[in-house]
Each structure stands twice: as C-alpha cells, then as structure tokens.
Short mmCIF file of C-alpha atoms in Angstrom, two decimals:
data_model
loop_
_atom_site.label_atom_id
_atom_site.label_comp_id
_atom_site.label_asym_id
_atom_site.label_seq_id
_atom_site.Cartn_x
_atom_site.Cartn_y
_atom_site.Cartn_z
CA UNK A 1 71.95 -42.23 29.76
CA UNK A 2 68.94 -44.48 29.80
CA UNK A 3 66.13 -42.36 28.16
CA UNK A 4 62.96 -43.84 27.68
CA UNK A 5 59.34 -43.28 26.25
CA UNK A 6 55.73 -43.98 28.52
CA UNK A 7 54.43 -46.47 25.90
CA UNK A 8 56.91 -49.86 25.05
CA UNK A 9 57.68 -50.95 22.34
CA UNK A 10 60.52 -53.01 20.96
CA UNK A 11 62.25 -50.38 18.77
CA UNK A 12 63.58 -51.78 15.42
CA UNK A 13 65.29 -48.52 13.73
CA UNK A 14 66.75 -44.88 15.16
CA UNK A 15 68.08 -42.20 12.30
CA UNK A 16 69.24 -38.86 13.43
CA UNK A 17 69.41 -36.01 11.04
CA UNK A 18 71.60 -33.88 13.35
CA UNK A 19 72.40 -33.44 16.50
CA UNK A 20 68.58 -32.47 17.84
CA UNK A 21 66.50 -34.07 15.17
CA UNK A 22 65.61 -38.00 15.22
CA UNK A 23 63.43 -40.23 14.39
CA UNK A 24 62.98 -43.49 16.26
CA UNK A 25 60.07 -46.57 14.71
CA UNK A 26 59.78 -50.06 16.08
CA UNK A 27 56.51 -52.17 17.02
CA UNK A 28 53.81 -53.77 15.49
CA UNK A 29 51.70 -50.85 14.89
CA UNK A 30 53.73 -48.55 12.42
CA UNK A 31 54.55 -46.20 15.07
CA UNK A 32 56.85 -43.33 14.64
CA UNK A 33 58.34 -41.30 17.38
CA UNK A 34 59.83 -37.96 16.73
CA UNK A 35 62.58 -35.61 19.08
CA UNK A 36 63.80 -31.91 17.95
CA UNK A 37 66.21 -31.82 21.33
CA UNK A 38 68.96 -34.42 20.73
CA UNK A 39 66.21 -37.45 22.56
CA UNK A 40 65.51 -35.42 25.95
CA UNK A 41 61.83 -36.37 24.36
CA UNK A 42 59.94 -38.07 21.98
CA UNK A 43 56.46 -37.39 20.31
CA UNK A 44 54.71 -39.90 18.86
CA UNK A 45 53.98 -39.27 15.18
CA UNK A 46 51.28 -40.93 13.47
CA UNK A 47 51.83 -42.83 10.04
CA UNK A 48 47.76 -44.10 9.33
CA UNK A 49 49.45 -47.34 9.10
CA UNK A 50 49.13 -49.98 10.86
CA UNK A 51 52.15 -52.67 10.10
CA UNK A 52 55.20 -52.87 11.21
CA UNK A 53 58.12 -50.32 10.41
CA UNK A 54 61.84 -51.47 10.19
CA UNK A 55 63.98 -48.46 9.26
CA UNK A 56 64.05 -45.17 8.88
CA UNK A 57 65.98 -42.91 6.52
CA UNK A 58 65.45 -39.01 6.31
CA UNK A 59 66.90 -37.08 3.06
CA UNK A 60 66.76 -33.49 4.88
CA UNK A 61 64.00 -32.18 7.66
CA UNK A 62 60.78 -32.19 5.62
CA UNK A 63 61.42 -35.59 3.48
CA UNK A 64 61.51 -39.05 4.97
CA UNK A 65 61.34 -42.78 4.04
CA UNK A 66 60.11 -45.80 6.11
CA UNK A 67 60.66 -49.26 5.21
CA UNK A 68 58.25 -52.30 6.59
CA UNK A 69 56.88 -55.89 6.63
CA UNK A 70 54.66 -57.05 3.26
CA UNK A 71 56.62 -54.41 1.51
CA UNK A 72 55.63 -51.12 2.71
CA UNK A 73 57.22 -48.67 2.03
CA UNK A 74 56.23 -45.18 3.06
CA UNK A 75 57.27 -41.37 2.06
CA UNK A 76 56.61 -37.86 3.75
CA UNK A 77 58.00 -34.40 2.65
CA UNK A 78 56.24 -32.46 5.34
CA UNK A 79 57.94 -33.49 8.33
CA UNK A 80 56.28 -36.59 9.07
CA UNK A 81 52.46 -34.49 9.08
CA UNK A 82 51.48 -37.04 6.64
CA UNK A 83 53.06 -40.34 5.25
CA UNK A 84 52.57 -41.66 1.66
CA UNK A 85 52.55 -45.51 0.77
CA UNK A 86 54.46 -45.84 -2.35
CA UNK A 87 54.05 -49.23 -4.80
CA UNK A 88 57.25 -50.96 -5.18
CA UNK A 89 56.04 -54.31 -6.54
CA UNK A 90 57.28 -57.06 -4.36
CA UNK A 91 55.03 -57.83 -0.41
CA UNK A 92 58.49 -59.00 0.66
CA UNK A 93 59.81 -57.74 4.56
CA UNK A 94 61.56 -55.15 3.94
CA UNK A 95 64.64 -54.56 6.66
CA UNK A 96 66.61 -51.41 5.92
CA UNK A 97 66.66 -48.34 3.16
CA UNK A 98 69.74 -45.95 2.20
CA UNK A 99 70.14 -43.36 0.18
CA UNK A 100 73.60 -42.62 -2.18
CA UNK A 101 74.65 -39.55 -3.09
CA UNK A 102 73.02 -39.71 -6.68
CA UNK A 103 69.07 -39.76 -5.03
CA UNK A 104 68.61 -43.45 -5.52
CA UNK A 105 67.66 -45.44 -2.56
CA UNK A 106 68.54 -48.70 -1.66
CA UNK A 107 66.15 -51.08 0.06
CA UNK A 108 67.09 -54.40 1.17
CA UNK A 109 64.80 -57.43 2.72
CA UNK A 110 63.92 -61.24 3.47
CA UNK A 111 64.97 -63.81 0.91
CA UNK A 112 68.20 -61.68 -0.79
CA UNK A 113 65.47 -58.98 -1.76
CA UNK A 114 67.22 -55.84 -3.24
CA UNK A 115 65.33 -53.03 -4.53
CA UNK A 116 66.92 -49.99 -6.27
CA UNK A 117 64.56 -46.69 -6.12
CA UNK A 118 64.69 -42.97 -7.02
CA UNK A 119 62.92 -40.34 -5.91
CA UNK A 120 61.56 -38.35 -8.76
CA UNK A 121 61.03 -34.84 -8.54
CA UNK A 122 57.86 -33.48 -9.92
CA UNK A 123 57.89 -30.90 -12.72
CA UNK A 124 59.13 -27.86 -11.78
CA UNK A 125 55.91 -24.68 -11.66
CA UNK A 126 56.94 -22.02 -13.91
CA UNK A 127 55.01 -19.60 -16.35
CA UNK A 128 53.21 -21.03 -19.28
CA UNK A 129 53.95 -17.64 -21.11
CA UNK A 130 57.54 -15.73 -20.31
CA UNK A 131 58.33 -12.36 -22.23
CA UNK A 132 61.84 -11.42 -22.63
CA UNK A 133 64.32 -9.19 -24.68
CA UNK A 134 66.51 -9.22 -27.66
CA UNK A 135 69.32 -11.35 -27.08
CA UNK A 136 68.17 -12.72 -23.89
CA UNK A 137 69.31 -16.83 -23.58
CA UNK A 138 68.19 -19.63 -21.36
CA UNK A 139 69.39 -18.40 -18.09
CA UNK A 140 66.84 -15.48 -18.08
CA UNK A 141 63.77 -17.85 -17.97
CA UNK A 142 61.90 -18.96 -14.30
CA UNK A 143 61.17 -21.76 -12.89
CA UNK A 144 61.13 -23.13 -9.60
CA UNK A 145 63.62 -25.21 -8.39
CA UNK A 146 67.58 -24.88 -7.91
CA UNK A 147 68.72 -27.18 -10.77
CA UNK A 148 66.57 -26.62 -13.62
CA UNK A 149 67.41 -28.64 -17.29
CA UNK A 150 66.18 -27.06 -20.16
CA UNK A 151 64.91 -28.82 -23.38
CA UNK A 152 63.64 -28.23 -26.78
CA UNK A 153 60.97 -31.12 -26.34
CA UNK A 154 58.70 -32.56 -23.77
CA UNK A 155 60.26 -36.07 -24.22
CA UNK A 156 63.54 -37.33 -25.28
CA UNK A 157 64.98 -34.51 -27.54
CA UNK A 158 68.08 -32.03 -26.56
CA UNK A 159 69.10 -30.68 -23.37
CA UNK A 160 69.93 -27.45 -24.33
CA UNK A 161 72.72 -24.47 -22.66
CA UNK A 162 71.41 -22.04 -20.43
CA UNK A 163 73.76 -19.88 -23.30
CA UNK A 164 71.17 -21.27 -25.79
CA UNK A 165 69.54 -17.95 -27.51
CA UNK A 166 65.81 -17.74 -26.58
CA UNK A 167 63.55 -17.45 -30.17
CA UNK A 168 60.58 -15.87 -30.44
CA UNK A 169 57.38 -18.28 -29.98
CA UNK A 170 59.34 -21.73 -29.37
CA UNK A 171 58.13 -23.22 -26.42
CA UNK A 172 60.72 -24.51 -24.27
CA UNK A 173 60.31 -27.65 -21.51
CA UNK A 174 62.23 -27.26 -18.20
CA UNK A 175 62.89 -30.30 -15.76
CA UNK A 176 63.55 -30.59 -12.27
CA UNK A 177 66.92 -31.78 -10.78
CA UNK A 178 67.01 -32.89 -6.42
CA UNK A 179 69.02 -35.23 -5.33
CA UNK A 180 70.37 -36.12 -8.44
CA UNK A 181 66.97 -37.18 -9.88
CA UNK A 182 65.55 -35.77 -13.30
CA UNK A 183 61.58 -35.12 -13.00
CA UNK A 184 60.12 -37.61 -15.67
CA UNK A 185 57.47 -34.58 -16.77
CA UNK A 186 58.79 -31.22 -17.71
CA UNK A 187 56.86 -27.82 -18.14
CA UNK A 188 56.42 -26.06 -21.25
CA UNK A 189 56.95 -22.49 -21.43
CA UNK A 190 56.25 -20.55 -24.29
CA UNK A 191 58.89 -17.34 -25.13
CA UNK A 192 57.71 -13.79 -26.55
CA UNK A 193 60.86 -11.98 -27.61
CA UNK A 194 60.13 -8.13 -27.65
CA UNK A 195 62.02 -5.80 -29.42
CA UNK A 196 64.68 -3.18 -28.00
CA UNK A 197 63.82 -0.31 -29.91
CA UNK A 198 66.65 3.13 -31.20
CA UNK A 199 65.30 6.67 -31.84
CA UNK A 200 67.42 9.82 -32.50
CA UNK A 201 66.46 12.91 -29.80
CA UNK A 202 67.36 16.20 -32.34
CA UNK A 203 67.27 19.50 -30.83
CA UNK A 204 69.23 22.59 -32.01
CA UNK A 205 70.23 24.82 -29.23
CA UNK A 206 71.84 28.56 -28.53
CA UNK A 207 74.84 28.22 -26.82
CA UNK A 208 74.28 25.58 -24.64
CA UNK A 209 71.60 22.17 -23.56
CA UNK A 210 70.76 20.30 -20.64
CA UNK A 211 69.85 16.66 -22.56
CA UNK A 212 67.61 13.69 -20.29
CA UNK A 213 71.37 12.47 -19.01
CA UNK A 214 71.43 15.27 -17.23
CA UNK A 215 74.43 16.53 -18.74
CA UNK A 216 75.03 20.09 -20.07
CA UNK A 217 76.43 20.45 -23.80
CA UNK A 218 78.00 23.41 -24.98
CA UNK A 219 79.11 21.88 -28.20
CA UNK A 220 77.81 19.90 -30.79
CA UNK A 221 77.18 16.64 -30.03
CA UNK A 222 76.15 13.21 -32.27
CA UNK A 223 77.25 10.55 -30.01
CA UNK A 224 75.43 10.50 -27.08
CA UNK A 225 73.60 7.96 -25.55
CA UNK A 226 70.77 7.06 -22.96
CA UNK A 227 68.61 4.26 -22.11
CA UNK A 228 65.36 3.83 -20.63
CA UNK A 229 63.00 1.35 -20.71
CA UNK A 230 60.15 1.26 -23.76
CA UNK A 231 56.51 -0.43 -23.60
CA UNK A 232 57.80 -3.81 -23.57
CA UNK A 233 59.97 -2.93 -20.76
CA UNK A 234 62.95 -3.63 -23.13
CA UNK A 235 65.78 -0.99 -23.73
CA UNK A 236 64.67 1.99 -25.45
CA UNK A 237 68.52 3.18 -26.80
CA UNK A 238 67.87 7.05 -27.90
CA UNK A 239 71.09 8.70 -29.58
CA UNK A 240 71.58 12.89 -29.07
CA UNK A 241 71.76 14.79 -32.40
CA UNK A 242 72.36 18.45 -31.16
CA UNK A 243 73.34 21.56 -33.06
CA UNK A 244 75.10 24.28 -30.60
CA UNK A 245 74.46 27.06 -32.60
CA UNK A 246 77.43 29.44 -30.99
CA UNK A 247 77.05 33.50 -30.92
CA UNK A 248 75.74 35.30 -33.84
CA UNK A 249 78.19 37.53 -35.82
CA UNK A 250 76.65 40.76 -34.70
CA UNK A 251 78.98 42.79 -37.15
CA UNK A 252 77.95 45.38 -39.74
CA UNK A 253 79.15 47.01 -42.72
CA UNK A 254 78.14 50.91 -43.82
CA UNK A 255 78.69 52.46 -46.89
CA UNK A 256 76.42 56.06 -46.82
CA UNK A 257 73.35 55.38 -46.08
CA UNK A 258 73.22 51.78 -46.52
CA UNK A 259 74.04 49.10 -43.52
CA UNK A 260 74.96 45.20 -44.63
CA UNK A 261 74.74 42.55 -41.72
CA UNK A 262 78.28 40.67 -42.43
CA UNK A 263 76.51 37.10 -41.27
CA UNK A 264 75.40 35.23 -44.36
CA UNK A 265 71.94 33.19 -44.07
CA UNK A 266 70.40 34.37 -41.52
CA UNK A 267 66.96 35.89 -40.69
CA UNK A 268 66.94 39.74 -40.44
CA UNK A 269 64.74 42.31 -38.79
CA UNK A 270 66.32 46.27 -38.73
CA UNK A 271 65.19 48.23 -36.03
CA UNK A 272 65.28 51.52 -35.01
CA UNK A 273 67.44 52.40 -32.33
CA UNK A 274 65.59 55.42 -31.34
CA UNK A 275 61.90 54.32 -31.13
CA UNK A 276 62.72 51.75 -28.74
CA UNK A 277 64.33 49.32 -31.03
CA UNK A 278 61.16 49.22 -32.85
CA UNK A 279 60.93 46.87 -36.01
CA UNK A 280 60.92 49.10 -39.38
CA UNK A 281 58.06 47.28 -41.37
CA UNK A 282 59.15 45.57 -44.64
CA UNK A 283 63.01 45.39 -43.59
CA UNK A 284 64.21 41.59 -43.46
CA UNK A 285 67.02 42.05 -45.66
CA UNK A 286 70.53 41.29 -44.92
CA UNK A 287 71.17 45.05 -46.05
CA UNK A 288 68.90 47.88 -45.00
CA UNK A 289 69.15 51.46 -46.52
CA UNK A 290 67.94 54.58 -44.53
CA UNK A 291 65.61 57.19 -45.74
CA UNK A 292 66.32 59.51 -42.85
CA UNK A 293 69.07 60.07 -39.86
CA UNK A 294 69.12 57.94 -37.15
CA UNK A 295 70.58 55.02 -35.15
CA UNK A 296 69.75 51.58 -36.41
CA UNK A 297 70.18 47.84 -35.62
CA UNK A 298 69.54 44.74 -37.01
CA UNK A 299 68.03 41.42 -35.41
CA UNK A 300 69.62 38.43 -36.40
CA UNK A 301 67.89 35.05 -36.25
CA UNK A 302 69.98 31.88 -36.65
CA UNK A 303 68.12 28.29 -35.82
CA UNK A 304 66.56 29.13 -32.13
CA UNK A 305 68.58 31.94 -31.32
CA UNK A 306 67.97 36.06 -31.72
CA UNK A 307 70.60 38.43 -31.14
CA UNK A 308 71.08 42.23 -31.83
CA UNK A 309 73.92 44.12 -33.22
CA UNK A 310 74.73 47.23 -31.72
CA UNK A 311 73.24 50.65 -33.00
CA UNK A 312 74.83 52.47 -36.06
CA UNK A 313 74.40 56.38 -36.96
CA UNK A 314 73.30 57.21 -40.17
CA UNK A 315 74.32 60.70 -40.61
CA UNK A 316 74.39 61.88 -44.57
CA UNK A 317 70.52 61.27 -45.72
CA UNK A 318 70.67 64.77 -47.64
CA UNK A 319 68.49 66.84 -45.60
CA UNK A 320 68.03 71.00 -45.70
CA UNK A 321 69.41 73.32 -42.86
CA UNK A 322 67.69 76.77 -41.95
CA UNK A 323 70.62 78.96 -42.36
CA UNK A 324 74.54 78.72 -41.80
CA UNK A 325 76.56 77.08 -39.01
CA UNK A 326 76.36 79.17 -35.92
CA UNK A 327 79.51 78.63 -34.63
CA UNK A 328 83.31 78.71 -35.77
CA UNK A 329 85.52 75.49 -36.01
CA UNK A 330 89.12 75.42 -35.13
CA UNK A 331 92.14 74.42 -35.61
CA UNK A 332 90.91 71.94 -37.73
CA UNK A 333 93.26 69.51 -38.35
CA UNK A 334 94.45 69.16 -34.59
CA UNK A 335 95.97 66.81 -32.76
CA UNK A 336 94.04 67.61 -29.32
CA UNK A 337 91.36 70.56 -28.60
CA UNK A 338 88.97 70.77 -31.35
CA UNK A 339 87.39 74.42 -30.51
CA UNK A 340 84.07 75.18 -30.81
CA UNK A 341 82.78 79.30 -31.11
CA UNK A 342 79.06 80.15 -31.11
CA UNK A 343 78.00 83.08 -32.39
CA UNK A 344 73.99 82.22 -31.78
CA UNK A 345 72.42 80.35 -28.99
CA UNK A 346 71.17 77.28 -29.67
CA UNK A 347 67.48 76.21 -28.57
CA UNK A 348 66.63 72.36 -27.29
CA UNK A 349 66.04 70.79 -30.45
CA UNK A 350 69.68 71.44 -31.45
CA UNK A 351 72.85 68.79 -30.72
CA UNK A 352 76.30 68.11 -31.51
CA UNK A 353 77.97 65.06 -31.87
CA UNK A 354 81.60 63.59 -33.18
CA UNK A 355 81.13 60.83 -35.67
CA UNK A 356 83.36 58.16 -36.72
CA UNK A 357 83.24 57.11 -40.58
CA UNK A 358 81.70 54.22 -39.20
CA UNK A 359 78.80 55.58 -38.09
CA UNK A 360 79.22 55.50 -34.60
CA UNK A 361 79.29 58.54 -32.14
CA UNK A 362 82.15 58.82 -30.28
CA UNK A 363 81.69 62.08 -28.19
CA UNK A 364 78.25 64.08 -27.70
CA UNK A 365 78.98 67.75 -27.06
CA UNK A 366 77.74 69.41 -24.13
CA UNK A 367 76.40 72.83 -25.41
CA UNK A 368 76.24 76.03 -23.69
CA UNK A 369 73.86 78.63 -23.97
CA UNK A 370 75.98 80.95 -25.86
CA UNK A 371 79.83 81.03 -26.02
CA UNK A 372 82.55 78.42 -26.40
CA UNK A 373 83.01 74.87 -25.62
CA UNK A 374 86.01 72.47 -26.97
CA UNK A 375 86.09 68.77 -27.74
CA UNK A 376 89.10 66.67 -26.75
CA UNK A 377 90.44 64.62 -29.66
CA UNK A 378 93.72 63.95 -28.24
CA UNK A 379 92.90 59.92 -27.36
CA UNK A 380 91.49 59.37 -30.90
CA UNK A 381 93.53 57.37 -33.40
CA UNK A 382 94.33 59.52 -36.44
CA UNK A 383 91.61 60.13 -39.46
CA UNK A 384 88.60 61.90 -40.50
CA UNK A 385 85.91 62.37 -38.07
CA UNK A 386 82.49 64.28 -38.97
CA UNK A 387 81.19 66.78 -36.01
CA UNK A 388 77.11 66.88 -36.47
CA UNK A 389 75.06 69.38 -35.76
CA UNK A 390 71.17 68.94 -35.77
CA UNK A 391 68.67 71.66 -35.55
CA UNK A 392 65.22 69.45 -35.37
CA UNK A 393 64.67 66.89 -37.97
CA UNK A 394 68.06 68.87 -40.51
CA UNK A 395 71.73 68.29 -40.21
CA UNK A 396 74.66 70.16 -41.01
CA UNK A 397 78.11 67.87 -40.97
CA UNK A 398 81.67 69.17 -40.85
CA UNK A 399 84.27 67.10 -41.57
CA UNK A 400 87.17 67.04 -38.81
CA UNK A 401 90.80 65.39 -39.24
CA UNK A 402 92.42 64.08 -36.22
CA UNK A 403 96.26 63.93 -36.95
#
C-alpha cells in the first residue's frame, strides 16, 4: 500500500514500537514524523534540531533515541514533546543505534565508528526521613522505582538484602535499576525505628467479662492477647490478667444466738432481715451474735462482687413471757398431726411458727380466733423441731420431736 506524507523528504530510518505506534525520520532538517494507527497518518514532530537524523530506536512509548550527522545524538522520555542532545564525544556521522537487553545502546557510524552507551537512570525520589517498627528489614522502605538496590553508602560500599534488618538512625542509600542500568547517584534515607510496646490489662470480675477482643470470659484467664496500634503506630501487644471471682459461699453456721459466715476472707455486713435488710451498725465480722429475736443475713463482699445469704431465725435470746402457754400440745412426739388446743384467743401481735435447729422456719401457723388448729409434720425428716410462739416483742418455745 503506497502511503505517503504532503511534505518529501528522502526518509533514512522507520522503527515501529507495535503494531500502531511508529516513528519515521529522514531529511536534512532533523525531522521526525510520528503515527499512533499502524501509518494510516503521520504527524510531524518537532526535534529543535536542525541536522540530519539517521535512525531511530524507541525503548518503550515515552523514551526514544535518534542518531545523526556530526554526532548527534538525541533523547526524549516524553513521547517525542521534547528531544535532548546528549554529548557522546566524537562529531563523527552517526548511521544506526540499538539497544540489548542489558540497557546499553549500540551506535555505529562513518570510518568503523562504534560507540557503546547506557542509559542511566536518575536517583530514585524517596523520603529523606522513613519511620518504621521493630524488626522491620529493607523491603519495608519506599522509593520510587520497580528495581530498587539498597546500600550502606553513597558510593562504592555494600549492596545490602532487602532481608537486611533496618537499625535505628543509619541512613541507608537506594539506587535505581531500568533497563538494566544502575543510577550512578543514590538517595539517602535516614531510618527511625520505633518501639512496639507490651502492657498487662488486669481486671477482676464476678462471674463473668466481656475483654476489648470482644470475647466473653467466664473463667480465669492469663493468656490472652490483643493488638492495636500505639503512638508510633507500631503494635501495642496488651496481655489479659483476669480474676473470675465465681459465686460466693452464701452458707452459715448457728450455734444459739450466734451466726458464723462459713466463707473465710471476705468482707461482711449482717443485716436484718426484718427492717428491710437493713445494715446493723458495727457488724463486719465474719460471726455476728444477736441481742434480740429475729431473722438475719449477712453480706458478703469478695473482690467486686456482693452477695447475700439467705435469712436465719434467731429464736432463744432469753426473753420474759406474760403468763403461761395458752394452748395444749399434742401428741408430741408424732409422726404426722402435731395438734394445737387454745384455751385463750390470741390478739394480732401473737404468732406461731415451726423451727428447725437451724434456725430456719419451716411452717407458720395459721391461728384461729379461739379453738384448734393442727400442723402437718408428716413430710419432715425425723428430729427435734421448736414450735414458737410470740406475744409482741416475748417468746415462749416448745420443743417438738418428729419421729
């Protein structure tokens, strides 16, 4: 196909990159011409130079080379926007340039002239300052550029592993690699090593504890681990130390009057049962000894957590009775209806209740005005029970045996 382009010329040189982009030069006026659609059409592409071009070699899209009479040599890496001269030493014609896979070019001309040349990168652009973390190495510094050598000098010196373990306030010098060419100049960069930094998190905890890892411990735990970035943007490693403190041993002891908390250790507060569960001033013993009747409880304290035991009945705090027992007891023992006979009514400040030796009620009796009741014992395991019978602020106790 004869293609051809408004202005002659006698073409000396045609390089094609691919199959749409080419480069054509020829003449006596440096001229350039330039097609992106396989040669359907040319642009002409001005060099500022004025002698004649031989040959043309392009390395990729952006960077190309033109060779010339008197020894001009020319170099663009913008697409051919603007052309460099570059000094070679010799004003020889120069007829044809190639490139080898290792970056140099060759460039051949009149009278046997053979010129070897590289094209040197420039130093790659990287960060004069670069802050990294405890064992960080080589590979985790920047700079521009696909191949990157690093050194522990700006001339000569080692070329070191990207492995290489990065020290704190060494400056390191990193050179450029294209085409198989080492950039003469390298860049310093100087390293800041920051510290990763382990704390202990300690809590103590009832029961159970929802920790940062969003997990849930129910038990004890030593071993667990989370990280999160500190100040320095390096790993902050904290480590769990939890106590589960379990449920308290709620469980009491009575002998007479006197109530012992069985847990050991602890922090105590008795209460009584029938104000409300309101604190009794001055009791934060692990044993508490009643001056008067009642129900009582104690509030144990262990680490973070506060529990309270149930409510114990205090019964034999000697106290006086207005007159005898209205009422006759019987069969006492028995094995199932324990029979109550009044022989006086009772007004509303009186009550009866079945006590175990523990101190805990096990039946309230449901008085009539006047007459007879009964309490079933029948369920009860065998032993001595004590049936109670207040009038006001005095008791009266009768002991009962269950056989």
């Amino acid at each position: 196909v004869d293609q051809s382009y408004e202005i002659q010329y006698n073409m000396n040189s045609i390089f094609f990159l691919n199959s749409d982009e080419g480069w054509l030069t020829g003449g006596n006026d440096g001229i350039v011409l330039h097609t992106t659609d396989g040669g359907e059409t040319w642009n002409d592409v001005p060099t500022g130079f004025s002698s004649a071009l031989n040959q043309l070699y392009f390395t990729d899209v952006n960077e190309g080379w033109a060779v010339g009479i008197n020894g001009l040599v020319l170099n663009t890496v913008d697409a051919g926007e603007t052309w460099v001269q570059q000094e070679i030493g010799t004003t020889k014609s120069l007829r044809g340039i190639s490139f080898g896979g290792n970056g140099q070019a060759c460039i051949v001309g009149h009278d046997g002239t053979i010129l070897l040349a590289a094209n040197v990168p420039d130093a790659p652009e990287a960060e004069a300052e670069q802050s990294v973390c405890d064992d960080a190495t080589l590979s985790e510094l920047n700079a521009e550029g696909t191949s990157i050598l690093w050194y522990d000098s700006p001339v000569g010196g080692d070329n070191l592993p990207l492995s290489a373990a990065l020290e704190d306030g060494v400056v390191y010098y990193a050179a450029l690699v294209e085409s198989g060419c080492e950039s003469e100049m390298r860049t310093p960069v100087l390293v800041t090593v920051n510290n990763n930094t382990a704390s202990t998190d300690t809590h103590e905890a009832c029961e159970s504890f929802t920790w940062i890892d969003g997990e849930t411990y129910t038990e004890s735990n030593n071993t667990a681990v989370f990280t999160i970035p500190n100040a320095a943007g390096c790993d902050s490693i904290i480590t769990l130390d939890l106590t589960i403190q379990g449920p308290i041993e709620l469980s009491v002891t009575t002998e007479g009057e006197t109530i012992t908390a069985n847990i050991s250790g602890a922090t105590y507060q008795w209460l009584d049962c029938e104000s409300d569960f309101e604190a009794i001033d001055g009791e934060t013993e692990q044993s508490f000894t009643a001056t008067a009747n009642g129900d009582y409880a104690v509030e144990v304290t262990v680490g973070p957590c506060t529990e309270v035991s149930e409510c114990v009945n205090i019964f034999t705090v000697s106290t006086d009775f207005s007159g005898e027992i209205p009422a006759r007891i019987y069969p006492n023992p028995t094995s199932g209806i324990l029979n109550i006979e009044f022989s006086d009514n009772f007004g509303d400040d009186t009550s009866i209740s079945l006590i175990g030796l523990d101190g805990k009620v096990v039946q309230n009796v449901l008085l009539p005005p006047v007459g007879q009741t009964g309490i079933d014992v029948g369920d009860l395991p065998a032993g001595v029970y004590i049936l109670k019978f207040m009038r006001g602020n005095a008791a009266v106790f009768q002991k009962v045996v269950k056989y």
